[in-house]
């Protein structure tokens, strides 16, 4: 049948996508996967409309389209817009089916939870209240810029006011319950048991955020361009003007890398329950981490402390990551770590942390947390 042939094309394109690092995948294979996914979805919509398929069939159509966005970014003239339109129409059909079947959404309430067991801050990061662009530009262009917390900069964001992301109902209404998202399963990406999984957003919120299991597993929607996949969510945030300041060349001494700004601001979402951990690592860009929901404990070490934080081998996958368990270090294996100097903070909703290129940073969520990072 036509559907079988199209599915075979998607399988073939998938093999090609996995044969290269993501940034090196030839455009032709991304286009093939995208176009085949769109055609498959159109065929399935045609069949579903003629045969009155159940909700599960419509959910699978959303999954096919989301996979095209996640796997390829949907290159090609009008492809992404077509996918967004199809998803919206299919979601409306699913909603009508649920209303006719009198199905209810059991996920209600707030993401906001207090944690009274906050860590002691020993070496606090300086704070600046809504600094001018000139002040911020001067700071990032110093010879060795240091982290600072910017306050009173996000109060105008809808995500923190009129469209609060701390509200389960609002978040699900915008993202769509059936949307597929990639999540990391495991305490941290340096663990052998760490893996990745694609699940629908409602399941992620219900199972991993609202009612986390006691089996030790943690799921984290981490470093994902959620806003390219679900543009409506991007309307609730505003790229800070600080991301567009002129930055001078910056030499990251520990790995001999020259900072080069990205062609555009790189935006990623970080959404997870209490206890998610990003092991201490470095990033190649200036970074503004905006906290929208919940609190995070963050510790930072300057590039000059690199020898004391024991990075993995530079030529490996974890070359930008420390081997040390930051809050429970093995000082017999890593004795120099005891003398490493650091800064730390608890990032709260409305705060934005500036992290210079090459600074080592460790992040642990103290509550349910939603953050957005801006690399520039």
Coordinates of C-alpha atoms in Angstrom, one line a residue:
X1 CA 0.0 0.0 0.0
X2 CA 1.0 3.6 -0.3
X3 CA 1.3 3.9 3.5
X4 CA 3.7 1.0 3.7
X5 CA 5.9 2.5 1.0
X6 CA 6.0 5.9 2.7
X7 CA 6.8 4.3 6.0
X8 CA 9.7 2.5 4.3
X9 CA 11.0 5.8 3.0
X10 CA 10.8 7.2 6.6
X11 CA 12.8 4.2 7.9
X12 CA 15.4 4.7 5.1
X13 CA 15.7 8.4 5.9
X14 CA 16.0 7.6 9.6
X15 CA 19.0 5.3 8.9
X16 CA 20.6 8.2 7.0
X17 CA 19.9 10.7 9.8
X18 CA 21.6 8.4 12.3
X19 CA 24.6 7.9 10.1
X20 CA 25.9 11.4 10.8
X21 CA 26.3 13.8 13.7
X22 CA 23.2 15.9 13.7
X23 CA 24.9 19.1 12.4
X24 CA 26.5 17.2 9.5
X25 CA 23.4 15.4 8.2
X26 CA 23.0 16.2 4.4
X27 CA 20.0 18.4 3.7
X28 CA 18.5 15.8 1.3
X29 CA 17.9 13.2 4.0
X30 CA 16.3 15.8 6.3
X31 CA 14.1 16.8 3.4
X32 CA 13.2 13.2 2.6
X33 CA 12.2 12.5 6.2
X34 CA 10.1 15.7 6.5
X35 CA 8.3 15.3 3.2
X36 CA 7.6 11.6 3.7
X37 CA 6.2 12.3 7.2
X38 CA 3.9 15.0 5.8
X39 CA 2.6 12.7 3.0
X40 CA 2.1 9.9 5.5
X41 CA 0.2 12.2 7.8
X42 CA -2.1 13.4 5.0
X43 CA -2.8 9.8 4.0
X44 CA -3.6 8.9 7.6
X45 CA -5.9 12.0 8.0
X46 CA -7.8 11.0 4.8
X47 CA -8.3 7.5 6.0
X48 CA -9.2 8.6 9.5
X49 CA -11.8 11.1 8.2
X50 CA -13.4 8.4 6.0
X51 CA -13.4 5.6 8.6
X52 CA -14.1 7.6 11.8
X53 CA -10.9 6.4 13.6
X54 CA -10.6 6.5 17.3
X55 CA -8.5 9.1 19.2
X56 CA -5.4 6.9 19.3
X57 CA -5.1 7.1 15.5
X58 CA -5.2 10.9 15.6
X59 CA -2.6 10.9 18.3
X60 CA -0.3 8.9 16.1
X61 CA -0.6 11.5 13.4
X62 CA 0.5 14.2 15.8
X63 CA 3.5 12.0 16.7
X64 CA 4.5 11.5 13.1
X65 CA 4.5 15.3 12.5
X66 CA 6.3 16.0 15.8
X67 CA 9.0 13.5 14.9
X68 CA 9.6 15.4 11.7
X69 CA 10.1 18.6 13.7
X70 CA 12.3 17.0 16.3
X71 CA 14.4 14.9 13.9
X72 CA 14.9 17.3 11.1
X73 CA 13.7 20.8 12.0
X74 CA 11.4 20.5 8.9
X75 CA 13.5 22.2 6.3
X76 CA 12.0 23.2 3.0
X77 CA 9.8 26.0 1.8
X78 CA 6.6 26.0 3.8
X79 CA 7.1 22.6 5.4
X80 CA 7.3 23.8 9.0
X81 CA 4.2 26.0 8.6
X82 CA 2.3 23.1 7.0
X83 CA 3.2 20.8 9.9
X84 CA 2.1 23.4 12.5
X85 CA -1.2 23.8 10.6
X86 CA -1.8 20.0 10.4
X87 CA -1.0 19.6 14.1
X88 CA -3.5 22.3 15.1
X89 CA -6.3 20.8 13.0
X90 CA -5.6 17.3 14.3
X91 CA -5.5 18.6 17.9
X92 CA -8.9 20.2 17.3
X93 CA -10.3 16.9 16.2
X94 CA -8.9 15.1 19.3
X95 CA -10.4 17.8 21.5
X96 CA -13.8 17.2 19.8
X97 CA -13.5 13.5 20.4
X98 CA -12.7 14.0 24.0
X99 CA -15.7 16.4 24.5
X100 CA -18.0 13.9 22.8
X101 CA -16.7 11.1 25.0
X102 CA -16.9 13.4 28.0
X103 CA -13.2 12.8 28.8
X104 CA -11.7 15.1 31.3
X105 CA -8.2 16.4 31.9
X106 CA -7.1 15.3 35.3
X107 CA -3.9 17.5 35.3
X108 CA -4.7 20.6 37.2
X109 CA -3.0 22.8 39.8
X110 CA 0.2 24.6 40.1
X111 CA 3.8 23.8 39.5
X112 CA 4.9 26.0 42.3
X113 CA 6.2 24.1 45.3
X114 CA 8.2 25.4 48.2
X115 CA 11.4 23.8 49.3
X116 CA 12.3 24.8 52.8
X117 CA 15.6 22.8 52.7
X118 CA 17.6 25.3 50.7
X119 CA 21.4 24.9 50.5
X120 CA 23.6 27.4 52.3
X121 CA 25.2 29.9 49.9
X122 CA 28.8 30.3 50.9
X123 CA 30.2 32.5 48.1
X124 CA 27.2 34.5 46.6
X125 CA 27.1 35.8 43.1
X126 CA 26.8 39.6 42.8
X127 CA 23.4 40.9 41.7
X128 CA 22.5 43.8 39.4
X129 CA 19.0 45.2 39.2
X130 CA 18.0 45.7 35.6
X131 CA 21.4 47.1 34.4
X132 CA 21.6 49.3 31.3
X133 CA 22.8 47.8 28.1
X134 CA 25.9 49.9 28.4
X135 CA 26.7 48.5 31.8
X136 CA 26.1 44.9 30.7
X137 CA 28.1 45.4 27.6
X138 CA 31.0 46.7 29.6
X139 CA 30.8 43.8 32.0
X140 CA 30.8 41.0 29.3
X141 CA 33.7 42.6 27.5
X142 CA 36.0 42.8 30.4
X143 CA 39.2 40.7 30.1
X144 CA 37.8 38.0 32.4
X145 CA 34.0 38.5 32.9
X146 CA 32.4 37.0 36.0
X147 CA 28.9 35.7 36.6
X148 CA 26.3 38.1 37.8
X149 CA 22.6 37.7 38.6
X150 CA 20.3 40.2 36.8
X151 CA 17.1 41.0 38.7
X152 CA 13.9 42.9 37.8
X153 CA 14.4 42.0 34.1
X154 CA 11.7 39.5 33.5
X155 CA 8.6 40.8 35.2
X156 CA 7.1 41.9 31.8
X157 CA 7.2 38.3 30.5
X158 CA 3.8 36.7 30.1
X159 CA 5.3 33.4 31.3
X160 CA 5.7 35.1 34.7
X161 CA 2.5 37.1 34.7
X162 CA -0.5 36.9 32.5
X163 CA 0.3 33.5 31.0
X164 CA 2.0 31.8 34.0
X165 CA 3.9 28.6 33.2
X166 CA 3.5 27.7 36.8
X167 CA -0.1 26.7 35.9
X168 CA -0.5 23.1 34.7
X169 CA -3.7 23.9 32.8
X170 CA -2.3 26.8 31.0
X171 CA 0.9 25.0 30.1
X172 CA -0.9 22.0 28.7
X173 CA -3.4 24.2 26.8
X174 CA -0.5 25.9 25.0
X175 CA 1.8 23.0 24.3
X176 CA -1.0 20.4 23.5
X177 CA -1.3 17.3 25.5
X178 CA -0.4 15.0 22.6
X179 CA 2.7 16.7 21.5
X180 CA 5.9 14.5 21.6
X181 CA 8.9 15.8 23.4
X182 CA 12.4 14.3 24.0
X183 CA 13.3 13.8 27.7
X184 CA 16.4 12.5 29.5
X185 CA 15.8 9.6 31.8
X186 CA 18.2 9.3 34.7
X187 CA 19.7 11.4 37.5
X188 CA 22.4 13.0 35.2
X189 CA 23.9 12.4 31.8
X190 CA 27.2 11.1 33.1
X191 CA 25.5 8.0 34.6
X192 CA 25.7 4.7 32.8
X193 CA 22.0 4.2 33.2
X194 CA 21.1 7.6 31.5
X195 CA 19.0 7.3 28.4
X196 CA 16.6 9.4 26.3
X197 CA 13.0 8.8 25.4
X198 CA 10.3 10.4 23.3
X199 CA 7.0 10.8 25.2
X200 CA 3.9 12.9 24.9
X201 CA 3.8 16.1 27.0
X202 CA 0.8 15.1 29.1
X203 CA 2.5 11.9 30.1
X204 CA 5.7 13.8 31.0
X205 CA 3.8 16.2 33.2
X206 CA 1.5 13.6 34.8
X207 CA 4.1 10.9 35.5
X208 CA 7.3 12.8 35.9
X209 CA 6.4 16.3 37.1
X210 CA 3.1 16.2 39.0
X211 CA 3.3 12.6 40.4
X212 CA 7.0 11.5 40.2
X213 CA 7.6 7.9 41.0
X214 CA 9.6 6.6 43.9
X215 CA 11.7 4.2 41.8
X216 CA 14.6 6.7 41.6
X217 CA 14.1 7.6 37.9
X218 CA 14.0 11.3 37.0
X219 CA 12.9 12.7 33.6
X220 CA 14.2 16.0 32.4
X221 CA 13.2 18.0 29.3
X222 CA 16.7 19.4 28.9
X223 CA 18.4 21.6 26.3
X224 CA 15.6 21.2 23.8
X225 CA 14.5 23.9 21.4
X226 CA 10.9 23.6 22.5
X227 CA 10.0 27.0 21.1
X228 CA 10.9 26.0 17.5
X229 CA 8.7 22.9 17.9
X230 CA 5.8 24.8 19.7
X231 CA 6.0 28.5 18.6
X232 CA 3.0 29.5 20.6
X233 CA 5.0 29.0 23.8
X234 CA 7.7 31.4 22.5
X235 CA 5.1 34.2 22.7
X236 CA 5.3 34.0 26.5
X237 CA 9.0 35.0 26.7
X238 CA 11.0 37.8 25.2
X239 CA 14.6 37.4 24.1
X240 CA 16.6 39.8 26.4
X241 CA 18.1 42.8 24.7
X242 CA 21.3 41.8 26.5
X243 CA 21.7 39.0 24.0
X244 CA 22.3 41.5 21.2
X245 CA 25.2 43.5 22.7
X246 CA 28.4 43.6 20.8
X247 CA 30.8 41.0 22.3
X248 CA 34.6 41.1 21.9
X249 CA 36.6 38.0 21.0
X250 CA 37.1 35.8 24.0
X251 CA 39.8 33.2 24.4
X252 CA 38.8 30.2 26.6
X253 CA 42.2 29.4 28.1
X254 CA 41.7 25.9 29.4
X255 CA 40.8 24.3 26.1
X256 CA 42.4 26.8 23.8
X257 CA 39.1 27.6 22.1
X258 CA 38.3 31.1 20.7
X259 CA 34.7 32.2 21.5
X260 CA 32.7 32.8 18.3
X261 CA 29.2 34.1 18.7
X262 CA 26.4 32.0 17.1
X263 CA 24.7 33.2 14.0
X264 CA 21.5 33.7 16.0
X265 CA 20.6 33.5 19.7
X266 CA 20.3 29.8 20.7
X267 CA 17.2 29.2 22.9
X268 CA 16.6 26.1 24.9
X269 CA 14.1 24.9 27.5
X270 CA 14.8 23.1 30.7
X271 CA 11.8 21.6 32.5
X272 CA 11.8 19.0 35.1
X273 CA 11.0 17.9 38.7
X274 CA 12.9 18.5 41.9
X275 CA 16.3 16.8 41.8
X276 CA 17.3 17.1 38.2
X277 CA 21.1 17.6 37.9
X278 CA 23.2 19.1 35.1
X279 CA 26.8 17.8 36.0
X280 CA 29.4 20.5 36.1
X281 CA 30.3 21.5 32.5
X282 CA 31.2 24.4 30.3
X283 CA 29.5 26.0 27.3
X284 CA 31.2 27.8 24.4
X285 CA 29.0 30.9 24.4
X286 CA 27.8 33.7 26.7
X287 CA 24.8 32.4 28.5
X288 CA 21.8 34.0 30.1
X289 CA 19.8 31.5 32.2
X290 CA 16.3 32.8 33.0
X291 CA 14.4 31.2 35.8
X292 CA 10.6 31.1 35.3
X293 CA 9.2 28.4 37.7
X294 CA 10.8 27.1 40.9
X295 CA 14.4 27.3 42.3
X296 CA 17.7 26.0 41.2
X297 CA 21.0 25.7 43.1
X298 CA 23.9 26.7 40.8
X299 CA 27.7 26.6 41.5
X300 CA 30.3 28.1 39.2
X301 CA 34.1 27.7 38.8
X302 CA 36.3 30.0 36.8
X303 CA 38.3 28.6 33.8
X304 CA 41.4 29.2 35.9
X305 CA 40.1 26.4 38.3
X306 CA 40.0 23.8 35.5
X307 CA 42.9 21.7 36.7
X308 CA 41.1 21.3 40.1
X309 CA 37.7 20.2 38.7
X310 CA 39.2 17.2 36.7
X311 CA 37.5 17.3 33.3
X312 CA 37.1 14.2 31.2
X313 CA 39.5 13.7 28.3
X314 CA 39.2 16.7 25.9
X315 CA 38.8 14.6 22.8
X316 CA 35.8 12.6 24.2
X317 CA 32.1 13.2 24.3
X318 CA 32.4 14.5 27.8
X319 CA 35.3 16.7 27.2
X320 CA 33.4 19.7 28.6
X321 CA 32.3 17.9 31.7
X322 CA 33.9 17.5 35.2
X323 CA 34.4 14.0 36.7
X324 CA 33.7 15.3 40.2
X325 CA 30.4 14.8 42.0
X326 CA 30.2 18.4 43.1
X327 CA 28.2 18.1 46.3
X328 CA 29.7 14.8 47.4
X329 CA 33.2 14.8 46.0
X330 CA 35.6 11.9 46.2
X331 CA 38.6 13.8 47.5
X332 CA 40.9 10.8 47.4
X333 CA 40.4 10.6 43.7
X334 CA 40.2 14.4 43.2
X335 CA 42.2 16.0 46.0
X336 CA 42.7 19.4 44.3
X337 CA 39.0 19.9 44.2
X338 CA 39.0 20.7 47.9
X339 CA 40.9 23.9 47.2
X340 CA 38.9 25.0 44.1
X341 CA 37.3 28.5 44.4
X342 CA 33.7 28.9 43.4
X343 CA 30.6 31.1 43.4
X344 CA 27.1 29.9 44.1
X345 CA 23.5 31.0 44.2
X346 CA 19.9 29.9 44.4
X347 CA 18.2 31.1 41.3
X348 CA 14.6 32.2 41.9
X349 CA 11.7 33.0 39.5
X350 CA 12.4 36.3 37.7
X351 CA 16.2 36.0 38.1
X352 CA 18.5 35.7 35.2
X353 CA 22.0 34.4 35.6
X354 CA 24.8 35.5 33.3
X355 CA 27.4 32.8 32.8
X356 CA 30.6 33.7 30.7
X357 CA 32.0 31.3 28.1
X358 CA 34.2 28.6 29.6
X359 CA 32.9 28.9 33.2
X360 CA 32.2 25.6 34.8
X361 CA 28.7 25.4 36.2
X362 CA 26.7 22.8 38.1
X363 CA 22.9 23.0 38.3
X364 CA 20.5 21.2 40.6
X365 CA 16.7 21.8 40.8
X366 CA 15.4 22.4 44.3
X367 CA 11.8 22.2 43.2
X368 CA 9.8 21.6 40.0
X369 CA 11.6 24.0 37.7
X370 CA 11.2 25.6 34.3
X371 CA 14.2 27.6 32.9
X372 CA 15.1 29.1 29.5
X373 CA 18.7 29.5 28.4
X374 CA 19.9 32.1 25.8
X375 CA 23.3 31.5 24.2
X376 CA 24.7 34.5 22.4

